[in-house]
Coordinates of C-alpha atoms in Angstrom, one line a residue:
X5 CA 19.8 -44.2 -42.3
X6 CA 22.2 -46.3 -40.3
X7 CA 25.9 -45.5 -40.0
X8 CA 26.7 -48.7 -42.0
X9 CA 24.5 -47.7 -44.9
X10 CA 25.8 -44.1 -44.8
X11 CA 29.5 -45.0 -44.9
X12 CA 29.0 -47.8 -47.4
X13 CA 27.5 -45.1 -49.7
X14 CA 30.3 -42.7 -49.0
X15 CA 33.0 -45.3 -49.7
X16 CA 33.3 -44.7 -53.5
X17 CA 33.9 -40.9 -53.0
X18 CA 35.7 -41.1 -49.6
X19 CA 39.0 -39.8 -51.0
X20 CA 37.3 -36.7 -52.4
X21 CA 34.7 -36.0 -49.8
X22 CA 36.3 -36.9 -46.4
X23 CA 38.8 -34.5 -44.8
X24 CA 42.3 -36.1 -44.6
X25 CA 43.7 -35.3 -41.2
X26 CA 47.0 -37.2 -41.9
X27 CA 47.8 -35.1 -45.0
X28 CA 46.5 -31.8 -43.5
X29 CA 48.3 -31.9 -40.1
X30 CA 50.7 -28.9 -40.6
X31 CA 53.1 -29.8 -37.9
X32 CA 52.8 -33.6 -38.0
X33 CA 51.8 -33.8 -34.3
X34 CA 49.6 -36.8 -34.8
X35 CA 52.3 -38.8 -36.4
X36 CA 54.8 -37.8 -33.7
X37 CA 52.2 -38.8 -31.0
X38 CA 51.6 -42.2 -32.6
X39 CA 55.4 -42.8 -33.1
X40 CA 56.0 -42.1 -29.4
X41 CA 53.9 -45.2 -28.6
X42 CA 55.6 -47.5 -31.2
X43 CA 56.4 -51.0 -29.9
X44 CA 56.9 -54.0 -32.2
X45 CA 55.6 -56.3 -29.5
X46 CA 52.3 -54.5 -29.0
X47 CA 48.8 -54.8 -30.5
X48 CA 47.2 -51.5 -31.9
X49 CA 43.6 -50.9 -32.8
X50 CA 42.6 -48.4 -35.6
X51 CA 39.1 -47.7 -34.3
X52 CA 37.1 -46.4 -37.2
X53 CA 39.8 -47.1 -39.8
X54 CA 37.8 -46.0 -42.9
X55 CA 39.7 -47.0 -46.0
X56 CA 42.9 -47.3 -44.1
X57 CA 44.5 -43.9 -44.1
X58 CA 46.4 -44.6 -40.9
X59 CA 47.6 -48.1 -41.7
X60 CA 50.8 -47.1 -43.6
X61 CA 51.8 -45.2 -40.4
X62 CA 50.7 -47.9 -37.9
X63 CA 51.8 -51.1 -39.7
X64 CA 55.6 -50.6 -39.2
X65 CA 55.3 -49.5 -35.6
X66 CA 53.3 -52.3 -34.0
X67 CA 53.4 -56.1 -34.1
X68 CA 49.7 -56.4 -35.1
X69 CA 46.9 -53.9 -36.0
X70 CA 43.2 -54.6 -35.7
X71 CA 41.5 -52.2 -38.1
X72 CA 37.7 -51.9 -37.3
X73 CA 35.0 -50.0 -39.1
X74 CA 31.2 -50.0 -39.5
X75 CA 31.5 -50.1 -43.4
X76 CA 32.4 -53.3 -45.1
X77 CA 32.8 -51.3 -48.3
X78 CA 35.6 -49.2 -46.7
X79 CA 37.2 -52.3 -45.2
X80 CA 37.3 -53.9 -48.6
X81 CA 39.2 -50.9 -49.9
X82 CA 41.5 -51.0 -46.9
X83 CA 42.2 -54.7 -47.6
X84 CA 43.8 -53.8 -50.9
X85 CA 46.6 -52.1 -49.0
X86 CA 47.7 -55.6 -48.2
X87 CA 49.5 -55.1 -44.9
X88 CA 50.4 -58.5 -43.6
X89 CA 50.1 -57.5 -39.9
X90 CA 46.7 -55.8 -40.3
X91 CA 43.5 -57.7 -39.4
X92 CA 40.2 -56.2 -40.6
X93 CA 37.0 -56.4 -38.6
X94 CA 33.5 -55.0 -39.3
X95 CA 31.4 -53.8 -36.4
X96 CA 29.0 -51.0 -35.3
X97 CA 31.4 -49.0 -33.1
X98 CA 28.4 -47.5 -31.1
X99 CA 26.9 -50.8 -30.0
X100 CA 26.7 -51.4 -26.2
X101 CA 29.8 -53.6 -26.4
X102 CA 32.2 -54.1 -29.3
X103 CA 34.1 -57.3 -29.2
X104 CA 37.8 -56.6 -29.8
X105 CA 41.0 -57.9 -28.3
X106 CA 42.5 -55.7 -25.6
X107 CA 45.3 -53.6 -27.0
X108 CA 48.2 -51.6 -25.7
X109 CA 47.5 -48.7 -28.2
X110 CA 44.4 -47.4 -29.9
X111 CA 43.9 -44.6 -32.5
X112 CA 40.5 -43.1 -33.1
X113 CA 40.7 -40.2 -35.6
X114 CA 37.5 -38.1 -36.2
X115 CA 35.2 -41.1 -35.8
X116 CA 32.8 -39.9 -33.0
X117 CA 31.4 -37.0 -35.0
X118 CA 27.8 -37.8 -35.9
X119 CA 24.8 -35.7 -35.0
X120 CA 23.8 -38.4 -32.4
X121 CA 25.7 -37.7 -29.2
X122 CA 24.5 -40.9 -27.5
X123 CA 26.3 -42.8 -30.2
X124 CA 29.3 -40.5 -30.2
X125 CA 30.0 -41.0 -26.6
X126 CA 29.3 -44.8 -26.7
X127 CA 31.9 -45.0 -29.4
X128 CA 34.4 -43.2 -27.2
X129 CA 33.6 -45.5 -24.3
X130 CA 34.0 -48.6 -26.4
X131 CA 37.4 -47.3 -27.7
X132 CA 38.7 -46.8 -24.2
X133 CA 37.3 -50.1 -23.0
X134 CA 39.4 -51.8 -25.7
X135 CA 42.6 -50.9 -23.9
X136 CA 44.6 -53.0 -21.6
X137 CA 45.4 -51.4 -18.2
X138 CA 48.3 -49.2 -18.8
X139 CA 47.4 -48.8 -22.5
X140 CA 46.9 -45.5 -24.3
X141 CA 44.3 -44.2 -26.7
X142 CA 44.8 -41.2 -29.0
X143 CA 41.7 -39.4 -30.1
X144 CA 41.3 -36.7 -32.8
X145 CA 38.2 -34.7 -32.1
X146 CA 36.8 -31.6 -34.0
X147 CA 37.2 -28.5 -31.9
X148 CA 34.1 -26.4 -31.1
X149 CA 36.4 -23.5 -30.1
X150 CA 38.1 -23.7 -33.5
X151 CA 34.7 -23.7 -35.3
X152 CA 33.6 -20.7 -33.3
X153 CA 36.8 -18.8 -34.0
X154 CA 36.7 -19.6 -37.8
X155 CA 33.1 -18.3 -37.9
X156 CA 34.1 -15.2 -36.1
X157 CA 37.0 -14.6 -38.5
X158 CA 34.7 -15.1 -41.5
X159 CA 32.2 -12.6 -40.2
X160 CA 35.0 -10.1 -39.4
X161 CA 36.4 -10.4 -42.9
X162 CA 33.0 -9.7 -44.5
X163 CA 32.6 -6.7 -42.1
X164 CA 35.9 -5.3 -43.3
X165 CA 34.6 -5.6 -46.9
X166 CA 31.5 -3.6 -45.8
X167 CA 29.2 -6.7 -45.9
X168 CA 26.6 -6.9 -43.1
X169 CA 25.9 -10.2 -41.4
X170 CA 22.5 -10.6 -43.1
X171 CA 24.1 -10.1 -46.5
X172 CA 26.8 -12.8 -46.1
X173 CA 26.2 -15.5 -48.7
X174 CA 24.1 -18.2 -47.1
X175 CA 26.4 -21.0 -48.1
X176 CA 29.3 -19.4 -46.1
X177 CA 27.3 -19.5 -42.9
X178 CA 25.1 -22.5 -43.5
X179 CA 26.3 -24.0 -40.2
X180 CA 24.5 -21.2 -38.5
X181 CA 21.2 -21.8 -40.2
X182 CA 18.1 -21.6 -37.9
X183 CA 17.3 -25.3 -38.1
X184 CA 20.6 -26.1 -36.4
X185 CA 20.3 -23.6 -33.5
X186 CA 18.6 -26.2 -31.2
X187 CA 21.6 -28.5 -31.4
X188 CA 24.4 -25.9 -30.9
X189 CA 24.3 -26.8 -27.2
X190 CA 25.3 -30.3 -28.3
X191 CA 28.2 -29.1 -30.4
X192 CA 26.7 -30.2 -33.7
X193 CA 27.3 -27.9 -36.7
X194 CA 26.2 -28.3 -40.3
X195 CA 29.5 -28.8 -42.2
X196 CA 29.0 -29.0 -46.0
X197 CA 25.4 -30.3 -45.4
X198 CA 26.6 -32.9 -42.9
X199 CA 25.7 -32.5 -39.2
X200 CA 29.1 -32.8 -37.4
X201 CA 29.8 -33.1 -33.7
X202 CA 32.4 -30.6 -32.3
X203 CA 33.9 -30.9 -28.8
X204 CA 34.6 -28.2 -26.2
X205 CA 37.8 -28.5 -24.2
X206 CA 35.9 -28.6 -20.8
X207 CA 33.7 -31.3 -22.3
X208 CA 36.7 -33.4 -23.3
X209 CA 38.3 -33.0 -19.8
X210 CA 35.2 -34.0 -17.9
X211 CA 34.5 -37.0 -20.1
X212 CA 37.9 -38.6 -20.3
X213 CA 39.1 -38.0 -16.7
X214 CA 37.6 -40.6 -14.2
X215 CA 38.6 -43.4 -11.9
X216 CA 39.6 -45.7 -14.8
X217 CA 41.1 -43.3 -17.3
X218 CA 43.2 -40.1 -17.2
X219 CA 44.2 -37.6 -19.8
X220 CA 47.9 -37.6 -20.4
X221 CA 48.1 -34.7 -22.9
X222 CA 45.9 -32.4 -24.9
X223 CA 47.4 -30.8 -28.1
X224 CA 46.2 -29.2 -31.3
X225 CA 46.4 -30.6 -34.8
X226 CA 46.6 -27.4 -36.8
X227 CA 45.5 -27.0 -40.4
X228 CA 45.8 -24.3 -43.1
X229 CA 43.0 -21.7 -43.2
X230 CA 42.1 -23.1 -46.6
X231 CA 40.4 -26.0 -44.8
X232 CA 37.9 -23.4 -43.3
X233 CA 37.8 -20.4 -45.6
X234 CA 38.3 -20.1 -49.4
X235 CA 41.0 -17.4 -48.7
X236 CA 42.4 -15.6 -45.7
X237 CA 43.3 -12.0 -46.7
X238 CA 47.0 -11.4 -46.6
X239 CA 46.7 -8.6 -44.0
X240 CA 44.8 -10.8 -41.6
X241 CA 46.8 -12.7 -39.0
X242 CA 45.1 -15.4 -37.0
X243 CA 45.8 -18.6 -35.2
X244 CA 45.4 -21.7 -37.4
X245 CA 42.2 -23.8 -37.2
X246 CA 42.6 -27.0 -35.3
X247 CA 41.3 -30.3 -34.1
X248 CA 41.9 -31.6 -30.6
X249 CA 44.5 -34.3 -30.1
X250 CA 43.8 -36.1 -26.8
X251 CA 46.1 -38.8 -25.3
X252 CA 44.2 -40.9 -22.7
X253 CA 45.7 -43.7 -20.5
X254 CA 43.8 -46.5 -18.9
X255 CA 44.7 -46.7 -15.2
X256 CA 42.1 -49.1 -13.9

């Protein structure tokens, strides 16, 4: 199934089925990062805009926004938001080249997360290549470290309850099912029956730092534990789960 067909099918249930980073960001670090790049003379790209969750934030901050997505159904929903300075564009973001105007700013929020890493990294390259020299891209990427930590916490909680690993309900550790073991090395985990790419910090650093681009900052977007576990026991203290927030500048 192509990405376009998949996301066209998801569109009617997007609000209920797709995790909302913007609502769940506990400390508002993503919004603060985007606001730090606000400029009413600049063009911004929402790369993988979905149904337009970021557009209410982006529209007042930039002169124009190009919102691009693979799904025309999602773009039709985004169009109903009726922002006058937003231009919608349908494209396969993982094609060898995506024809977009060069922008001073780009936002790409949990877009490169399929089970196909060749497509994931081509999307990231296409996003970065859509920047003008001196421009900045902000990426939100699922954290493999956070996924590993959440799994460790889950197993530990069950152990405290006297439940051995083999007796943990299968639905709670479905992302560790044997059929997914071969792709763990690629950072792909089964999240609610959907293979989802997660990124290691060293992987991020090695990919984004090169002779044309450099990482400016790496931060965490932290979420409540309810996004990972049904309930964290009151006597258990742990760091919050997170996605990576990566700020990348084009230097050449």
